[in-house]
Amino acid sequence: MLENKVRELRARYKLSQSDLADLVGITRQTVGLIEKGDYAPSVTLALKLAKAFQTSVEEVFWLSDQQEGGKGKHA
Amino acid sequence: MLSRMIRSPFTALAILALTIGLLWMHFIAPPSLEPYRPWVKLGALLLITLFIILVLIHNRRHPHNKLSLLSWTPYEFKEEDEGMKWITLQACRKVYMFYYFAIPAGALLIAVFHSYSFMPLLMLFVLGGCQYWIYWREIRKYLQQEKG
């Protein structure tokens, strides 16, 4: 399963879900889905999110140990 | 609020019910209901006019997010970005799985109860109603999770 720390980074930057959504050009609902781990974003969106947090994609998203090397839930 | 109302699966269900009701009234209803036919047609016309007015008001309020009156895309699809497209995909998948079993079952029921003239219309209404209900439940599931 794809893990992420979007919520944590968003809190660090004091951004609301709507702020982050506006910054990246997506809906607030999609930010919520990604934070919950329900939706694995596309590479493009993952790059945009990483850019918004001024970090690398690997710092924001990673595979959980049991799924690494296998097929993810939404991959 | 206006957008939610127009794009609600319940609005789509109401349009389906209206269509089925008009067909029933025109082709199947007993002759004793004949005097009510013009009133039913007038009611349907008023509801359709109201729907068109609501869409026009919505388009005036949201010039960058207009809803087309003549579109192949159902109003209830809210595919504004990839996350919303994914939710729509999940909901449509569930609806497809429903029809996979419901169409043969519906055909069987129509064949068994072929003596009832209203059966095909009733079956269309039930299938359509289930479709909108499944779609709405799936969308709601993800959007409620997202709020929590």
XYZ file of C-alpha atoms in Angstrom:
223
model
C 0.000 0.000 0.000
C 1.158 3.499 -0.768
C 1.863 5.469 2.395
C 2.225 9.235 2.570
C 2.760 12.110 4.940
C 0.760 14.729 3.093
C -1.276 15.563 6.203
C 1.866 15.975 8.300
C 3.591 18.183 5.730
C 0.422 20.210 5.240
C 0.263 20.835 8.985
C 3.934 21.813 9.012
C 3.307 24.415 6.332
C 0.052 25.507 8.086
C -2.006 24.820 4.985
C -5.652 23.758 4.974
C -6.806 21.052 2.566
C -8.324 23.797 0.408
C -5.072 25.810 0.436
C -3.070 22.811 -0.722
C -5.710 21.919 -3.314
C -5.556 25.447 -4.757
C -1.764 25.387 -4.719
C -1.566 22.142 -6.676
C -4.669 22.650 -8.834
C -6.852 19.805 -7.584
C -10.038 19.548 -5.520
C -10.088 19.511 -1.712
C -11.783 16.114 -1.918
C -8.766 14.642 -3.728
C -6.403 15.982 -1.053
C -8.578 14.232 1.538
C -8.569 10.949 -0.414
C -4.771 11.006 -0.743
C -4.276 11.783 2.955
C -6.511 8.870 3.914
C -4.576 6.564 1.585
C -7.717 5.769 -0.401
C -6.277 7.107 -3.636
C -2.765 6.755 -5.020
C -2.051 9.897 -7.062
C -0.554 9.859 -10.541
C 3.169 10.524 -10.954
C 2.352 14.038 -12.172
C 0.281 14.843 -9.103
C 2.817 13.253 -6.765
C 5.509 15.487 -8.296
C 3.284 18.548 -7.941
C 2.617 17.747 -4.267
C 6.315 17.206 -3.590
C 7.087 20.508 -5.292
C 4.469 22.290 -3.174
C 6.205 20.964 -0.044
C 9.651 21.764 -1.516
C 10.836 18.204 -1.112
C 11.258 14.997 -3.109
C 8.478 12.540 -4.003
C 10.136 9.847 -1.850
C 9.829 12.131 1.180
C 6.068 12.405 0.639
C 5.157 8.940 -0.688
C 6.573 5.469 -0.039
C 5.460 1.833 -0.188
C 4.627 0.071 3.060
C 6.993 -2.854 3.824
C 4.528 -5.682 3.134
C 3.627 -4.343 -0.321
C 7.029 -3.168 -1.485
C 7.955 -4.852 -4.768
C 4.356 -6.051 -5.182
C 1.274 -4.575 -6.709
C -0.252 -1.679 -4.761
C -3.964 -1.347 -3.963
C -4.661 1.201 -6.682
C -1.545 0.816 -8.804
C -26.255 23.994 -3.280
C -27.795 24.482 -6.736
C -25.020 22.435 -8.323
C -25.469 19.667 -5.744
C -29.200 19.583 -6.451
C -28.829 19.440 -10.248
C -26.020 16.854 -10.083
C -27.683 14.660 -7.477
C -28.474 11.072 -8.553
C -31.901 11.690 -6.990
C -32.600 14.333 -9.634
C -31.668 11.761 -12.288
C -33.961 9.269 -10.553
C -36.797 11.827 -10.556
C -36.322 12.351 -14.325
C -36.422 8.566 -14.823
C -39.583 8.293 -12.704
C -41.154 11.129 -14.686
C -40.371 9.430 -18.021
C -41.664 6.049 -16.827
C -44.762 7.713 -15.345
C -45.533 9.509 -18.613
C -45.133 6.275 -20.601
C -47.346 4.387 -18.165
C -49.994 7.082 -18.284
C -49.930 7.172 -22.090
C -49.835 3.454 -22.961
C -50.866 1.350 -19.968
C -53.060 3.343 -17.570
C -56.712 2.239 -17.409
C -59.257 4.357 -19.327
C -60.697 5.594 -16.008
C -57.553 7.751 -15.603
C -58.009 9.369 -19.030
C -59.208 12.755 -17.604
C -55.961 13.099 -15.609
C -53.667 12.690 -18.624
C -53.420 16.391 -19.542
C -52.634 17.286 -15.909
C -49.853 14.699 -15.709
C -48.382 16.016 -18.972
C -48.627 19.601 -17.711
C -46.907 18.617 -14.445
C -44.104 16.905 -16.370
C -43.680 19.934 -18.616
C -43.452 22.224 -15.566
C -40.835 19.996 -13.908
C -38.715 19.849 -17.079
C -38.977 23.638 -17.444
C -37.954 24.065 -13.794
C -34.918 21.818 -14.351
C -33.838 23.809 -17.422
C -34.238 27.088 -15.486
C -32.109 25.717 -12.613
C -29.344 24.726 -15.066
C -29.469 28.189 -16.686
C -29.253 29.890 -13.262
C -26.305 27.632 -12.359
C -24.516 28.502 -15.614
C -25.023 32.223 -15.023
C -23.579 31.915 -11.488
C -20.678 29.697 -12.570
C -19.593 30.865 -16.037
C -16.342 28.851 -15.809
C -18.057 25.636 -14.743
C -21.105 25.456 -16.988
C -23.415 22.467 -17.253
C -24.531 21.624 -20.763
C -28.217 20.928 -21.359
C -27.289 18.764 -24.341
C -24.475 16.574 -23.065
C -23.718 12.850 -23.124
C -22.008 13.155 -19.743
C -24.455 12.542 -16.882
C -24.878 15.529 -14.567
C -23.954 13.498 -11.496
C -20.367 13.007 -12.740
C -18.140 15.497 -10.911
C -14.855 14.700 -12.612
C -13.005 17.883 -11.800
C -9.630 16.212 -11.266
C -8.025 12.765 -11.129
C -9.239 12.045 -7.590
C -12.849 12.716 -8.519
C -12.418 10.680 -11.722
C -11.198 7.790 -9.590
C -14.281 8.028 -7.338
C -16.525 8.045 -10.442
C -14.642 4.996 -11.742
C -15.252 3.084 -8.499
C -18.954 3.986 -8.538
C -19.358 3.044 -12.216
C -17.601 -0.274 -11.569
C -20.135 -1.116 -8.861
C -23.017 -0.133 -11.156
C -21.599 -2.351 -13.946
C -21.356 -5.288 -11.553
C -24.974 -4.700 -10.552
C -26.173 -4.726 -14.172
C -24.111 -7.827 -14.910
C -26.528 -9.812 -12.740
C -29.602 -7.578 -12.754
C -30.222 -7.543 -16.528
C -30.572 -11.357 -16.872
C -32.632 -11.437 -13.654
C -34.842 -8.596 -14.941
C -35.315 -10.328 -18.308
C -36.319 -13.507 -16.488
C -38.840 -11.650 -14.326
C -40.348 -9.952 -17.397
C -40.655 -13.356 -19.088
C -42.266 -14.942 -16.009
C -44.709 -12.053 -15.462
C -45.316 -11.348 -19.175
C -49.075 -11.149 -18.581
C -48.615 -7.881 -16.687
C -48.255 -5.103 -19.269
C -46.576 -2.752 -16.802
C -43.796 -5.250 -15.956
C -41.154 -3.982 -18.488
C -41.672 -0.376 -17.361
C -41.557 -1.377 -13.700
C -38.361 -3.336 -14.315
C -36.749 -0.364 -16.080
C -37.659 1.847 -13.140
C -36.317 -0.643 -10.572
C -33.045 -1.155 -12.500
C -32.592 2.592 -12.995
C -33.439 3.295 -9.353
C -30.904 0.723 -8.163
C -28.280 2.203 -10.509
C -28.654 5.700 -9.054
C -28.797 4.368 -5.507
C -25.571 2.320 -5.938
C -23.805 5.261 -7.577
C -24.904 7.690 -4.853
C -23.939 5.282 -2.034
C -20.469 4.732 -3.484
C -19.746 8.433 -4.046
C -21.030 9.236 -0.551
C -18.831 6.510 0.969
C -15.635 8.096 -0.349
C -16.629 11.700 0.250
C -17.721 10.968 3.826
C -14.471 9.121 4.506
C -12.613 12.129 3.172
C -14.414 14.475 5.597
C -13.673 12.293 8.607
